[in-house]
mmCIF file of C-alpha atoms and ligand atoms in Angstrom:
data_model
loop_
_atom_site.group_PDB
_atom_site.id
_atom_site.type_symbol
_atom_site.label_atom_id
_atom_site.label_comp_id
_atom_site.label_asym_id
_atom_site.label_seq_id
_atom_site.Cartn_x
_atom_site.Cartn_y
_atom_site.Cartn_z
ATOM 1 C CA UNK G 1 -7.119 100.979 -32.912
ATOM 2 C CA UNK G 2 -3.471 102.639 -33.152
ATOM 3 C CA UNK G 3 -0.898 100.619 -34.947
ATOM 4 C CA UNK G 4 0.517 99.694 -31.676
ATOM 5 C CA UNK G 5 -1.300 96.779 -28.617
ATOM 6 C CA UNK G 6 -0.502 98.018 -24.647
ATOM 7 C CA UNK G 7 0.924 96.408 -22.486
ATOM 8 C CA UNK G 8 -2.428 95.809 -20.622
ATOM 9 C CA UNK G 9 -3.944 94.556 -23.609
ATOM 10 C CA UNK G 10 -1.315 92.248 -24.500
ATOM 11 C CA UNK G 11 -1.639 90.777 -20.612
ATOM 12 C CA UNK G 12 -5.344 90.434 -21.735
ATOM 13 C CA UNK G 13 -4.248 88.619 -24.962
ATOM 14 C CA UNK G 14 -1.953 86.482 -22.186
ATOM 15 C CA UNK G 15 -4.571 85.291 -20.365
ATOM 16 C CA UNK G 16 -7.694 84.908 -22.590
ATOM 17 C CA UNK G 17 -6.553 83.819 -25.561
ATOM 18 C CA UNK G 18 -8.030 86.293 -28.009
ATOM 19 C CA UNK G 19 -7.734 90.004 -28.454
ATOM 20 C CA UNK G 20 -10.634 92.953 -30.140
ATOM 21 C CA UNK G 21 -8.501 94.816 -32.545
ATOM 22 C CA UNK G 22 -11.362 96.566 -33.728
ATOM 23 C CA UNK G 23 -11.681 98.367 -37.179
ATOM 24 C CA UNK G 24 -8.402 97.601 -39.482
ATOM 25 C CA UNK G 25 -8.985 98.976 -42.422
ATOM 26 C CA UNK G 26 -11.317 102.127 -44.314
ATOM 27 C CA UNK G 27 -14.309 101.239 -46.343
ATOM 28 C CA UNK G 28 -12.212 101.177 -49.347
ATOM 29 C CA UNK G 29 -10.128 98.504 -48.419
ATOM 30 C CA UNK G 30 -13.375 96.710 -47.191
ATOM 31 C CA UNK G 31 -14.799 97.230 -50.386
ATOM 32 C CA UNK G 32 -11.423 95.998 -52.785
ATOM 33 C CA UNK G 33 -11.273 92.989 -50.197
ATOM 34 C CA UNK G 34 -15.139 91.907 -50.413
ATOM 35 C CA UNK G 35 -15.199 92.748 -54.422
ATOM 36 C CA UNK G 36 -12.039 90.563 -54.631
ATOM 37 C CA UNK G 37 -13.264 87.402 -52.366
ATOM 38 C CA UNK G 38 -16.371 87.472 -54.870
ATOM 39 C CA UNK G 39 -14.951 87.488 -57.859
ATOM 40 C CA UNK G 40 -12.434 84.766 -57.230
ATOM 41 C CA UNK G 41 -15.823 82.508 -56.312
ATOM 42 C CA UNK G 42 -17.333 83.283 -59.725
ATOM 43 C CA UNK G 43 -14.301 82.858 -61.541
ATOM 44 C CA UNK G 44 -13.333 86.226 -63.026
ATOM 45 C CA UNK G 45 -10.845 87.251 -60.696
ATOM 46 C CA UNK G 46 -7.213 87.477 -62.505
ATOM 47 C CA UNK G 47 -5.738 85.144 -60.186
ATOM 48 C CA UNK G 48 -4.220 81.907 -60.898
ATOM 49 C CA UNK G 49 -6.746 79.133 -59.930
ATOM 50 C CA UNK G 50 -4.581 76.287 -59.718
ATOM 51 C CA UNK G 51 -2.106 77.803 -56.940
ATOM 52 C CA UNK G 52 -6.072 78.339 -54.964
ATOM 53 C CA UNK G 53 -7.507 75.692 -52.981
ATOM 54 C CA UNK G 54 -11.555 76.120 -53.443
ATOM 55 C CA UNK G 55 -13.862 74.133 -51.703
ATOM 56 C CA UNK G 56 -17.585 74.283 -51.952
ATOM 57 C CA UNK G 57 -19.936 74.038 -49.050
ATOM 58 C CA UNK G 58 -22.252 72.311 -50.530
ATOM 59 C CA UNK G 59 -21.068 69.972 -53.299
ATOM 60 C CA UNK G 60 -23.961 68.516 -55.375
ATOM 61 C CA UNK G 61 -21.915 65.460 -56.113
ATOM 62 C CA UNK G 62 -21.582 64.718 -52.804
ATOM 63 C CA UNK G 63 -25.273 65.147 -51.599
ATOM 64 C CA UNK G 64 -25.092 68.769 -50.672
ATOM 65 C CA UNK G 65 -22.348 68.045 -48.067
ATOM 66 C CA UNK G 66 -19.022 70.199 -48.441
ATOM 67 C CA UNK G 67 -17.021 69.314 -51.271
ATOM 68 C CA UNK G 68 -13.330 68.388 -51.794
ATOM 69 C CA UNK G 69 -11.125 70.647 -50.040
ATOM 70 C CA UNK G 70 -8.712 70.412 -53.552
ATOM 71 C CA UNK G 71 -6.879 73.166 -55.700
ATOM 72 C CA UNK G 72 -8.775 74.618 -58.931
ATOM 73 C CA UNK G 73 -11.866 76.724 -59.360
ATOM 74 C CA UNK G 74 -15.424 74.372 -59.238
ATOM 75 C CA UNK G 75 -18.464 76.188 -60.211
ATOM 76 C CA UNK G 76 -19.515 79.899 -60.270
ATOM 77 C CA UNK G 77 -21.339 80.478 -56.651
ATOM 78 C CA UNK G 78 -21.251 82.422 -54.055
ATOM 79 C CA UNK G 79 -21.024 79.473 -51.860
ATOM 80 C CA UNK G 80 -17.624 78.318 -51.415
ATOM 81 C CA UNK G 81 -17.402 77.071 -47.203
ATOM 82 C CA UNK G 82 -13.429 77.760 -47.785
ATOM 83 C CA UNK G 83 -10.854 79.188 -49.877
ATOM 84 C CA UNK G 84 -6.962 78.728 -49.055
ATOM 85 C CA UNK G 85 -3.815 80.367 -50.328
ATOM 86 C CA UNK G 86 -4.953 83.661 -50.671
ATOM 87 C CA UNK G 87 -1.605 85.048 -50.387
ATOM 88 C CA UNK G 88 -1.301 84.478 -53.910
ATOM 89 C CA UNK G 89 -3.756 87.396 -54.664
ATOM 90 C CA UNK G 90 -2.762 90.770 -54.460
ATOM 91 C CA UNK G 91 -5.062 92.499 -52.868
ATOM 92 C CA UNK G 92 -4.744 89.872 -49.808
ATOM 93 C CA UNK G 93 -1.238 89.744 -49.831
ATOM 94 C CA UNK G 94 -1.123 93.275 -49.458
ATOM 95 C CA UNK G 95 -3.963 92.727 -46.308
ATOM 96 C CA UNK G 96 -2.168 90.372 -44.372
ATOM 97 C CA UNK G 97 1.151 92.547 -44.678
ATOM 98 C CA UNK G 98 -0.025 95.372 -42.914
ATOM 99 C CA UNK G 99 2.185 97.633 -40.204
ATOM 100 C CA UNK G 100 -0.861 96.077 -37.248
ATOM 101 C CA UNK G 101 -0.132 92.581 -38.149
ATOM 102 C CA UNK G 102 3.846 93.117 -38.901
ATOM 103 C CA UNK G 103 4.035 94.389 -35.232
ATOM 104 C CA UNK G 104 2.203 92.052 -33.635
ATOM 105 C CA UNK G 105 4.296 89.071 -35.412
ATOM 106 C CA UNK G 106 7.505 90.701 -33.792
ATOM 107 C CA UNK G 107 5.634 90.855 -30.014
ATOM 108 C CA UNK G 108 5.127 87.137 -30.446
ATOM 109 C CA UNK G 109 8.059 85.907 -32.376
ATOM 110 C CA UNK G 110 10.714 88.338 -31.613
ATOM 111 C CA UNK G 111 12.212 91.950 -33.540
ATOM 112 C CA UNK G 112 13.411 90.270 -36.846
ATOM 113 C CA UNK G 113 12.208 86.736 -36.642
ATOM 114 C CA UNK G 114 11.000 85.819 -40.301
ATOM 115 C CA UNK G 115 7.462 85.127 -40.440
ATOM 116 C CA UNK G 116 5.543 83.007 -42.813
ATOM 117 C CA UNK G 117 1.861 82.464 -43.805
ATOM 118 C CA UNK G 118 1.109 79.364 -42.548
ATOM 119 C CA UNK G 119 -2.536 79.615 -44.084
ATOM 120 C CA UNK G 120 -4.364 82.666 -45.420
ATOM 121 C CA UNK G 121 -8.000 81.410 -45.782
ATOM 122 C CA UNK G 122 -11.283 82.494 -46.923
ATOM 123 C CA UNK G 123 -14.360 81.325 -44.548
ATOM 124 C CA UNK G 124 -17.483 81.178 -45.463
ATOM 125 C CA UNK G 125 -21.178 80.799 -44.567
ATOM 126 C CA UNK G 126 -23.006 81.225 -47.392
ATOM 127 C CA UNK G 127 -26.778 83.154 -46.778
ATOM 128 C CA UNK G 128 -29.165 80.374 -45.407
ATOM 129 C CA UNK G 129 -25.988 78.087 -45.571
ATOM 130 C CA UNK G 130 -23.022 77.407 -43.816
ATOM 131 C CA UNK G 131 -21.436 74.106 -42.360
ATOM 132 C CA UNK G 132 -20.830 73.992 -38.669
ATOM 133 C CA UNK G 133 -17.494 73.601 -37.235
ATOM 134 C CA UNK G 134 -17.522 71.869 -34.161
ATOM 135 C CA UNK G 135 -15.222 72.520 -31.726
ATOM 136 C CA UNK G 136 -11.163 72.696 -31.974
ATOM 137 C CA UNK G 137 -7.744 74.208 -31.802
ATOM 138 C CA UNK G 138 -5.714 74.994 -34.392
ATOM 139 C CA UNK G 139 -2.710 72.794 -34.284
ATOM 140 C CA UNK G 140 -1.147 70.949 -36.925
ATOM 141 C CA UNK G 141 1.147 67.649 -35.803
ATOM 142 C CA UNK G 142 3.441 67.659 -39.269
ATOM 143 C CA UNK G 143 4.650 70.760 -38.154
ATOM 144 C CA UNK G 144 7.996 71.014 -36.547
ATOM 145 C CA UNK G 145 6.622 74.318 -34.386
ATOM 146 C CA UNK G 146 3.087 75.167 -33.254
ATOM 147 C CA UNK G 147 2.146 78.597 -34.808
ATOM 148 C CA UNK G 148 1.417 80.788 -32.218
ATOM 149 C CA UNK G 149 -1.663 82.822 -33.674
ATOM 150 C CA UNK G 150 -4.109 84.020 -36.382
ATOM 151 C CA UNK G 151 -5.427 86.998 -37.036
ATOM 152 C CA UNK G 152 -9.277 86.375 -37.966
ATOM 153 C CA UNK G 153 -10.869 89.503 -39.774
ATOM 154 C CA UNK G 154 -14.949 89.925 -41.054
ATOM 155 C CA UNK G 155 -15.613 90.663 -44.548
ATOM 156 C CA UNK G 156 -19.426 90.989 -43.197
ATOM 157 C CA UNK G 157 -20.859 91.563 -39.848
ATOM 158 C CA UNK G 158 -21.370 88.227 -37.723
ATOM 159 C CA UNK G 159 -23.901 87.742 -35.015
ATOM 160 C CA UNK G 160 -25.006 84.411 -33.386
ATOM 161 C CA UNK G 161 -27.761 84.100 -36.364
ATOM 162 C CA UNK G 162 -24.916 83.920 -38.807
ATOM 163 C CA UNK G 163 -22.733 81.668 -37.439
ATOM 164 C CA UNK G 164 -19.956 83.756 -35.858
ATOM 165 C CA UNK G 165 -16.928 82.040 -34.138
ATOM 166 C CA UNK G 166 -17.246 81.344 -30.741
ATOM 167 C CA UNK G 167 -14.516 81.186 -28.802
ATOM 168 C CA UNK G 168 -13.731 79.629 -25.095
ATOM 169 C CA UNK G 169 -11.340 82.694 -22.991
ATOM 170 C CA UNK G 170 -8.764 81.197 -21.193
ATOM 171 C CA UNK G 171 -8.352 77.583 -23.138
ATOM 172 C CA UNK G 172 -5.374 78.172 -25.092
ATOM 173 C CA UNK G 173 -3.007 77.024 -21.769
ATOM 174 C CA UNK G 174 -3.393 73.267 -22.506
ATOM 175 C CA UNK G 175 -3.878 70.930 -25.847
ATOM 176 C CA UNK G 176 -7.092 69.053 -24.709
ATOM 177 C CA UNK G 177 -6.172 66.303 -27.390
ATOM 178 C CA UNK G 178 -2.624 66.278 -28.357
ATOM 179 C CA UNK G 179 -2.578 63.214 -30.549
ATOM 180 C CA UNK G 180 -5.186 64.183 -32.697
ATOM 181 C CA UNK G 181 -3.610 65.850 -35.565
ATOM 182 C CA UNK G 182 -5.574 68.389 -36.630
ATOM 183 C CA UNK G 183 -6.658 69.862 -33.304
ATOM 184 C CA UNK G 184 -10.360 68.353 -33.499
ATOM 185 C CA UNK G 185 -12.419 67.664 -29.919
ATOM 186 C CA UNK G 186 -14.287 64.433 -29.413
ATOM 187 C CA UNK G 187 -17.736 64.451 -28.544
ATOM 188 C CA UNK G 188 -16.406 63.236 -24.832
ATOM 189 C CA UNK G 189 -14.046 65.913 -24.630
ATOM 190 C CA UNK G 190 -17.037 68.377 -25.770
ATOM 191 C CA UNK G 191 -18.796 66.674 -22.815
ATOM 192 C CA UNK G 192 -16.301 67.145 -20.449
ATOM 193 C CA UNK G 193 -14.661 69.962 -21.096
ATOM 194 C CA UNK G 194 -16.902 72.470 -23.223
ATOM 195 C CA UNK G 195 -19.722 71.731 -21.477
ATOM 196 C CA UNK G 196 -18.468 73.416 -18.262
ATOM 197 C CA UNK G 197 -17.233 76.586 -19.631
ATOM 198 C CA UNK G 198 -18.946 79.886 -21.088
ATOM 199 C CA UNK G 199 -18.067 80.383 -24.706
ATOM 200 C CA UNK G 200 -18.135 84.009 -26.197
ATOM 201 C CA UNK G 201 -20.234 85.080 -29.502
ATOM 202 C CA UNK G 202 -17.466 87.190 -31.670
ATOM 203 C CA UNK G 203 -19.719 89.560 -32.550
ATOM 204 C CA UNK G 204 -17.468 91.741 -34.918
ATOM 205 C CA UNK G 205 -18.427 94.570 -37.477
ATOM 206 C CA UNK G 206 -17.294 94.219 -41.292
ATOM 207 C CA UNK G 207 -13.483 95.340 -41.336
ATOM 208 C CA UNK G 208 -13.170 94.347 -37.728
ATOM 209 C CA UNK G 209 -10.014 91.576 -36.429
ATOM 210 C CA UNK G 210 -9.711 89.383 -33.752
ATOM 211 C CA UNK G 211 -6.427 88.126 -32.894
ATOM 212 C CA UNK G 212 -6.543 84.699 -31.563
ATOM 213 C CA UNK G 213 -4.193 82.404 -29.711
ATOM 214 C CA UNK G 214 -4.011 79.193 -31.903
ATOM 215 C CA UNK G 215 -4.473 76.831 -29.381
ATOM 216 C CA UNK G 216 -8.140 78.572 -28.072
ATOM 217 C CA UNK G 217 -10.777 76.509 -28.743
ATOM 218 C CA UNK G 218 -13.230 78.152 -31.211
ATOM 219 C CA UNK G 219 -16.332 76.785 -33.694
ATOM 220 C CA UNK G 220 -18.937 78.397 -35.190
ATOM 221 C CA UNK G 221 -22.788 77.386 -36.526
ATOM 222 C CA UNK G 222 -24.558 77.655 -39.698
ATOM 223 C CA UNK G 223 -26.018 80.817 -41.062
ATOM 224 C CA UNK G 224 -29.617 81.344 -40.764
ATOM 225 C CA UNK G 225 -29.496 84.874 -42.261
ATOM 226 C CA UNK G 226 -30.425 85.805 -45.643
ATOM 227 C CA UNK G 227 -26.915 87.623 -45.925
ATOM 228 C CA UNK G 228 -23.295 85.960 -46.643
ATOM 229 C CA UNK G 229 -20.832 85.912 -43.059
ATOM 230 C CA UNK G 230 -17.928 86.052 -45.033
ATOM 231 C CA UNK G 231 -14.401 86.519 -43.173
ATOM 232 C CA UNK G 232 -10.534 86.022 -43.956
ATOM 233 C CA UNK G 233 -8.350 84.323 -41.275
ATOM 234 C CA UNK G 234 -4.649 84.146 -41.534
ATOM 235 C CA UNK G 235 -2.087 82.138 -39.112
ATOM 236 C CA UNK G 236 1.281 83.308 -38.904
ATOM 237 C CA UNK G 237 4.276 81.140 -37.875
ATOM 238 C CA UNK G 238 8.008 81.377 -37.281
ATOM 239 C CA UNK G 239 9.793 81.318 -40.351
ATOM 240 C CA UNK G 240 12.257 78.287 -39.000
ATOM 241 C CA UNK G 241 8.968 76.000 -38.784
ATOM 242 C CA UNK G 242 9.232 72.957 -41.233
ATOM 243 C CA UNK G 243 6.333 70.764 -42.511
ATOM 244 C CA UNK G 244 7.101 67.328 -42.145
ATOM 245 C CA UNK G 245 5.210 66.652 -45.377
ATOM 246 C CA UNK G 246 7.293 68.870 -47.112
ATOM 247 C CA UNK G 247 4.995 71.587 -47.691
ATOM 248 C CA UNK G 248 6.583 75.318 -48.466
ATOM 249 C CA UNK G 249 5.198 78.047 -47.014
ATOM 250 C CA UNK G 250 5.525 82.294 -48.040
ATOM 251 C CA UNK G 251 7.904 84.568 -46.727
ATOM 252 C CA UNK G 252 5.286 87.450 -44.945
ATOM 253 C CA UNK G 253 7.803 89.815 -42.603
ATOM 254 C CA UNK G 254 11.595 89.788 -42.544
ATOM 255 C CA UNK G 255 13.866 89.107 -44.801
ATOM 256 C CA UNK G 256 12.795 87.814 -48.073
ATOM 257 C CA UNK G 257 9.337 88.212 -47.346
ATOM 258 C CA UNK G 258 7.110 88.743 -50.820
ATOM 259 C CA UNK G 259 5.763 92.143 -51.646
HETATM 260 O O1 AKG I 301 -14.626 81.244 -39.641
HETATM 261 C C1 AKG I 301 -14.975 80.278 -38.960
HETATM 262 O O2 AKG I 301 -16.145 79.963 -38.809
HETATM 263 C C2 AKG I 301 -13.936 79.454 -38.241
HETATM 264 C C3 AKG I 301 -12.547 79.823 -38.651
HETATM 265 C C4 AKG I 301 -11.468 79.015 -38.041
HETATM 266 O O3 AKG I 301 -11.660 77.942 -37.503
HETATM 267 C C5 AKG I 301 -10.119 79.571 -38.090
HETATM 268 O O4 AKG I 301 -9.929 80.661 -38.634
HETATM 269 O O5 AKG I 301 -9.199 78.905 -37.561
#
């Protein structure tokens, strides 16, 4: 993909909600980001753990169901479900800040709007593991502006058997439940609504993103391979946007982002 999105592909973007970017980065980069994302699960990575929230997908303290979604490294596995604040790592940082993504922050939020990281996240399903997220959009009420979008990438191949994201085209034009908080469907509303439309398998190679409207519904399965479906998804907002529960966010494009 060139460093720049048509016109005719953002119209796509427009009306579907999500966008192929295809391949973003070489094999090296691949390689620094999948070497990185490991060693920060077993605990050698030079980062510091308590900026890092770490949470495991299967906690044994809590009967193999996820654990705490709570700052600090846990246990040496390969099997974290989720790991936030990855913008504190270099090698991510560096990722997220790329010309691609810089370009497509200034087609959504304007030429020299500051941008921030609202979340730069790790997700995992762990080989013959993997908690299922049911279905949602990504909105957050203590926020004083709805980010617009997030740019999902795979650290491994996904198929259906590994629990890739599936997304609904065309379902970012409405919140389906506004009050709820985080963005979560009810089972009625997966009746009603998800029922009657044709989700679509993001079936993406490793080093392949997807940029997605924040308000299209997505979820993904378990994995039933023998092979990790790991993947790094950041959202990016308008700098201006304020967390009513006084939460601080990093500086990504414009001026005084981090380097
Ligand atoms: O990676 C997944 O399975 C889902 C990720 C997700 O919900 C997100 O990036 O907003």
């Amino acid at each position: 993909m060139s460093a720049y999105i048509s016109e005719t592909e953002w119209e796509a973007f427009d009306a579907q909600g999500y966008l192929h970017l295809g391949n973003v980065m070489n094999d090296g980069e691949l390689e620094a980001l999948q070497e990185r994302i490991d060693e920060i699960m077993m605990g050698t990575a030079s980062i510091d753990y308590d900026r890092v929230m770490m949470q495991l997908d299967s906690d044994p303290d809590r009967g193999g169901q996820p654990g705490p979604q709570s700052k600090g490294h846990k246990i040496p596995t390969l099997a974290y479900r989720k790991i936030q604040d990855l913008e504190w790592d270099d090698r991510f940082l560096s990722f997220l800040q790329k010309p691609l993504f810089r370009k497509i922050c200034e087609h959504v939020y304007g030429k020299g709007t500051p941008v921030d990281c609202f979340r730069a996240m790790f997700m995992n399903k762990p080989a013959r593991e993997g908690t299922p997220l049911v279905w949602h959009q990504d909105r957050w009420t203590d926020l004083t502006m709805d980010p617009q979008i997030t740019i999902w990438t795979a650290l491994d191949p996904t198929s259906a058997e590994n629990g890739c994201v599936k997304i609904i085209p065309g379902s970012h034009r409405e919140l389906i439940n506004p009050e709820q908080g985080s963005g979560f469907l009810t089972e009625e509303h997966i009746e009603t609504v998800v029922a009657k439309c044709e989700p679509v398998d993001l079936i993406l190679a490793a080093g392949d993103s997807v940029l997605l409207h924040n308000w299209t519904l997505h979820s993904s399965e378990i994995n039933t391979t023998d092979r990790a479906r790991r993947a790094f998804s950041v959202c990016y907002m308008h700098g201006d946007t304020r967390s009513l529960r006084g939460n601080t966010f990093t500086r990504v494009f414009g001026s005084g982002a981090v380097r």
